[in-house]
Coordinates of C-alpha atoms in Angstrom, one line a residue:
X1 CA -8.6 10.9 0.3
X2 CA -5.0 9.6 -0.1
X3 CA -4.0 6.5 -1.9
X4 CA -3.5 4.5 1.3
X5 CA -7.0 5.4 2.8
X6 CA -8.7 4.7 -0.5
X7 CA -7.1 1.3 -0.8
X8 CA -8.1 0.2 2.7
X9 CA -11.6 1.6 2.4
X10 CA -12.3 -0.2 -0.9
X11 CA -14.7 -3.1 -1.1
X12 CA -13.5 -6.6 -2.2
X13 CA -15.1 -6.1 -5.6
X14 CA -13.3 -2.8 -6.0
X15 CA -10.0 -4.3 -5.0
X16 CA -10.4 -7.1 -7.5
X17 CA -10.8 -4.5 -10.2
X18 CA -7.9 -2.4 -8.9
X19 CA -9.6 0.9 -9.4
X20 CA -12.6 2.8 -8.2
X21 CA -14.9 5.5 -9.6
X22 CA -14.8 8.9 -8.0
X23 CA -16.9 11.6 -9.6
X24 CA -15.7 12.1 -13.1
X25 CA -12.6 10.0 -12.6
X26 CA -11.4 6.4 -12.4
X27 CA -8.7 6.1 -9.7
X28 CA -6.2 3.3 -9.4
X29 CA -6.3 1.8 -5.9
X30 CA -2.7 0.6 -6.2
X31 CA -0.9 3.9 -7.0
X32 CA -3.5 6.7 -7.2
X33 CA -3.3 7.4 -10.9
X34 CA -6.5 9.2 -12.1
X35 CA -8.1 9.1 -15.5
X36 CA -10.9 11.5 -16.5
X37 CA -14.1 10.0 -17.9
X38 CA -15.0 11.3 -21.3
X39 CA -11.4 11.6 -22.4
X40 CA -10.0 9.2 -25.1
X41 CA -6.5 8.0 -24.4
X42 CA -4.3 7.0 -27.4
X43 CA -1.7 4.3 -26.8
X44 CA 0.3 2.3 -29.3
X45 CA -2.1 3.1 -32.2
X46 CA -5.2 2.2 -30.1
X47 CA -7.8 4.5 -28.6
X48 CA -9.2 3.7 -25.1
X49 CA -11.9 5.2 -23.0
X50 CA -10.8 6.1 -19.4
X51 CA -12.1 2.9 -17.7
X52 CA -10.5 0.6 -20.3
X53 CA -7.3 2.5 -20.2
X54 CA -7.2 2.1 -16.4
X55 CA -7.0 -1.7 -17.0
X56 CA -4.1 -1.2 -19.4
X57 CA -2.4 1.0 -16.8
X58 CA -2.8 -1.7 -14.1
X59 CA -1.5 -4.4 -16.3
X60 CA 1.5 -2.4 -17.5
X61 CA 2.5 -0.8 -14.2
X62 CA 1.5 -3.4 -11.7
X63 CA 1.4 -6.7 -13.6
X64 CA -2.0 -7.5 -12.1
X65 CA -4.0 -6.8 -9.0
X66 CA -3.1 -10.3 -7.8
X67 CA 0.6 -9.7 -8.3
X68 CA 0.4 -6.4 -6.5
X69 CA -1.4 -7.9 -3.5
X70 CA 1.0 -10.9 -3.4
X71 CA 3.9 -8.4 -3.1
X72 CA 2.6 -6.8 0.1
X73 CA 4.2 -7.5 3.4
X74 CA 3.2 -10.8 5.0
X75 CA 1.7 -9.0 8.0
X76 CA -0.7 -7.3 5.7
X77 CA -1.7 -10.4 3.7
X78 CA -1.7 -12.8 6.6
X79 CA 0.1 -15.3 4.5
X80 CA 3.4 -17.2 5.0
X81 CA 6.0 -17.0 2.2
X82 CA 5.1 -20.6 1.4
X83 CA 1.3 -19.9 1.2
X84 CA 2.0 -16.8 -0.9
X85 CA 4.1 -18.8 -3.4
X86 CA 1.5 -21.5 -3.6
X87 CA -1.2 -19.0 -4.4
X88 CA 1.0 -17.4 -7.1
X89 CA 1.5 -20.8 -8.8
X90 CA -2.2 -21.6 -8.6
X91 CA -2.9 -18.2 -10.1
X92 CA -0.6 -19.1 -13.0
X93 CA -2.8 -22.0 -13.8
X94 CA -0.4 -24.8 -12.8
X95 CA -1.7 -28.2 -11.8
X96 CA -1.1 -29.8 -8.4
X97 CA 1.5 -32.0 -10.1
X98 CA 3.3 -29.0 -11.7
X99 CA 3.3 -27.1 -8.4
X100 CA 4.7 -30.1 -6.6
X101 CA 7.5 -30.5 -9.1
X102 CA 8.3 -26.8 -9.1
X103 CA 8.5 -26.6 -5.3
X104 CA 10.1 -30.0 -4.9
X105 CA 7.9 -31.0 -2.0
X106 CA 5.9 -34.1 -1.1
X107 CA 3.5 -35.3 -3.8
X108 CA 0.4 -34.0 -5.7
X109 CA -1.7 -35.0 -2.7
X110 CA 0.5 -32.8 -0.5
X111 CA -0.4 -29.9 -2.7
X112 CA -4.1 -30.8 -2.4
X113 CA -3.7 -30.6 1.3
X114 CA -2.3 -27.1 1.0
X115 CA -5.3 -26.1 -1.2
X116 CA -7.6 -27.3 1.6
X117 CA -5.7 -25.3 4.2
X118 CA -6.0 -22.2 2.0
X119 CA -9.7 -22.7 1.6
X120 CA -10.0 -23.0 5.3
X121 CA -8.1 -19.7 5.7
X122 CA -10.6 -18.2 3.2
X123 CA -13.6 -19.3 5.2
X124 CA -12.0 -17.9 8.4
X125 CA -11.4 -14.6 6.6
X126 CA -15.0 -14.4 5.5
X127 CA -16.2 -15.0 9.1
X128 CA -13.8 -12.4 10.4
X129 CA -14.9 -9.8 7.8
X130 CA -18.5 -10.3 8.6
X131 CA -18.0 -10.1 12.3
X132 CA -16.0 -6.8 11.9
X133 CA -18.7 -5.3 9.7
X134 CA -21.3 -6.2 12.3
X135 CA -19.1 -4.8 15.0
X136 CA -18.8 -1.5 13.3
X137 CA -22.6 -1.1 13.5
X138 CA -22.5 -1.3 17.3
X139 CA -19.1 -0.3 18.6
X140 CA -19.5 3.4 19.4
X141 CA -16.2 3.5 21.4
X142 CA -13.8 2.3 18.8
X143 CA -11.0 4.9 18.2
X144 CA -10.3 5.9 14.6
X145 CA -7.1 4.1 13.6
X146 CA -4.6 5.7 11.2
X147 CA -4.3 3.4 8.2
X148 CA -1.0 1.5 7.7
X149 CA 0.9 2.2 4.5
X150 CA 0.5 -0.6 2.0
X151 CA 4.3 -0.8 1.4
X152 CA 5.2 -0.7 5.1
X153 CA 8.1 -2.9 6.0
X154 CA 8.3 -4.8 9.3
X155 CA 4.7 -4.0 10.3
X156 CA 4.5 -3.8 14.1
X157 CA 3.1 -1.9 17.0
X158 CA 4.7 1.4 15.8
X159 CA 1.8 1.6 13.3
X160 CA -0.9 1.3 16.0
X161 CA -1.8 5.0 16.1
X162 CA -5.2 6.5 16.7
X163 CA -6.3 9.7 15.0
X164 CA -6.3 11.5 18.4
X165 CA -2.7 10.4 19.1
X166 CA -1.7 11.6 15.6
X167 CA -3.1 15.1 16.2
X168 CA -1.4 15.3 19.6
X169 CA 2.0 14.2 18.2
X170 CA 1.8 16.6 15.3
X171 CA 0.9 19.6 17.5
X172 CA 4.0 18.8 19.7
X173 CA 6.6 18.3 16.9
X174 CA 5.3 21.0 14.5
X175 CA 4.6 23.9 17.0
X176 CA 4.0 26.3 14.0
X177 CA 1.8 24.0 12.1
X178 CA 2.6 21.1 9.9
X179 CA 3.8 23.3 7.1
X180 CA 6.3 24.9 9.5
X181 CA 9.7 23.5 10.7
X182 CA 10.0 20.2 12.5
X183 CA 11.1 20.7 16.1
X184 CA 13.0 17.5 16.3
X185 CA 13.2 14.0 14.7
X186 CA 14.7 12.4 17.8
X187 CA 11.5 10.7 18.5
X188 CA 10.0 7.3 19.6
X189 CA 9.0 4.9 16.9
X190 CA 5.3 5.7 16.9
X191 CA 6.0 9.5 16.9
X192 CA 8.5 9.0 14.1
X193 CA 5.8 7.2 12.0
X194 CA 3.3 10.0 12.5
X195 CA 5.9 12.6 11.4
X196 CA 6.9 10.6 8.3
X197 CA 3.2 10.1 7.4
X198 CA 2.7 13.9 7.5
X199 CA 5.8 14.7 5.5
X200 CA 4.7 12.2 2.9
X201 CA 1.7 14.5 2.2
X202 CA 4.1 17.1 0.8
X203 CA 4.8 14.9 -2.2
X204 CA 2.7 14.4 -5.3
X205 CA 1.6 10.9 -6.4
X206 CA 2.9 9.7 -9.8
X207 CA 5.8 12.2 -9.6
X208 CA 9.5 11.3 -9.8
X209 CA 11.9 13.3 -7.6
X210 CA 15.6 13.6 -7.5
X211 CA 17.4 13.2 -4.2
X212 CA 18.0 16.9 -4.1
X213 CA 14.3 17.6 -4.6
X214 CA 13.3 15.1 -1.8
X215 CA 15.7 16.9 0.6
X216 CA 14.3 20.3 -0.3
X217 CA 10.7 19.1 0.3
X218 CA 11.6 17.5 3.6
X219 CA 13.4 20.7 4.5
X220 CA 17.1 21.4 4.3
X221 CA 16.9 23.4 7.4
X222 CA 16.2 20.2 9.3
X223 CA 19.6 18.7 10.3
X224 CA 18.0 15.2 10.1
X225 CA 16.7 15.5 6.5
X226 CA 19.0 12.7 5.3
X227 CA 17.8 10.4 8.1
X228 CA 14.2 11.3 7.3
X229 CA 14.7 10.5 3.6
X230 CA 16.0 7.1 4.6
X231 CA 13.1 6.4 7.0
X232 CA 10.6 7.5 4.4
X233 CA 11.6 4.4 2.5
X234 CA 11.9 2.1 5.5
X235 CA 8.4 3.0 6.7
X236 CA 6.9 2.4 3.3
X237 CA 6.0 6.0 2.3
X238 CA 8.5 6.2 -0.6
X239 CA 10.6 4.0 -2.9
X240 CA 13.6 4.8 -5.0
X241 CA 15.9 3.5 -7.8
X242 CA 18.8 1.4 -6.6
X243 CA 21.2 4.1 -7.6
X244 CA 19.2 6.8 -5.8
X245 CA 18.6 8.8 -9.0
X246 CA 14.8 8.8 -8.5
X247 CA 12.4 8.8 -5.6
X248 CA 8.6 8.5 -5.7
X249 CA 5.6 8.3 -3.3
X250 CA 4.1 4.9 -2.7
X251 CA 1.1 5.9 -0.6

């Protein structure tokens, strides 16, 4: 299971922790880092078991699970920028008065109204989650939907792809199989997304790549490898240093 599927298939309790147990490993739901149980991990003159060291990893690399989730695209969180900022300030332990002063809006009572609106959104989310869980037990006709990358930008209909569509697109653009050459990258948005998702599987999580290495993995024989590299970032499959010196997988 890749990082993206593991994240979206996690329970709320697992997401709150930020990691999940898989066999003899603890796996970070945010980046896919794995730590083997039974191994002691030394760090800054301290010794950690695998589970405890995973919490250290999350704090060090992601700040917190809350911070990571708050940084996702608004179409994935369902929050406006204003609601997201309010939640972050509440999470920091600020009082309504302190939040009001920092945001420079209304009064403390205004912030209480925002709290009420967020609680209402929470109740709606619980109802929706419950309804969807019940639906899964009865809906035998629902197509398998390809999961959206957590770091996708401008989430829209291009990501609405069923597993059947994905297989059809891959067969068309990779006539010799997905390890073979790409026939063309002059594709529609949805097809482009499927191709980029497949190319992302060629990269290893928690690895840093140079621009040259990224180009080689994409395939220098593909005349669109520079465009593909750029779209890998735009579609949320990879990120890079501002100077382009390092690239890494985000899914």
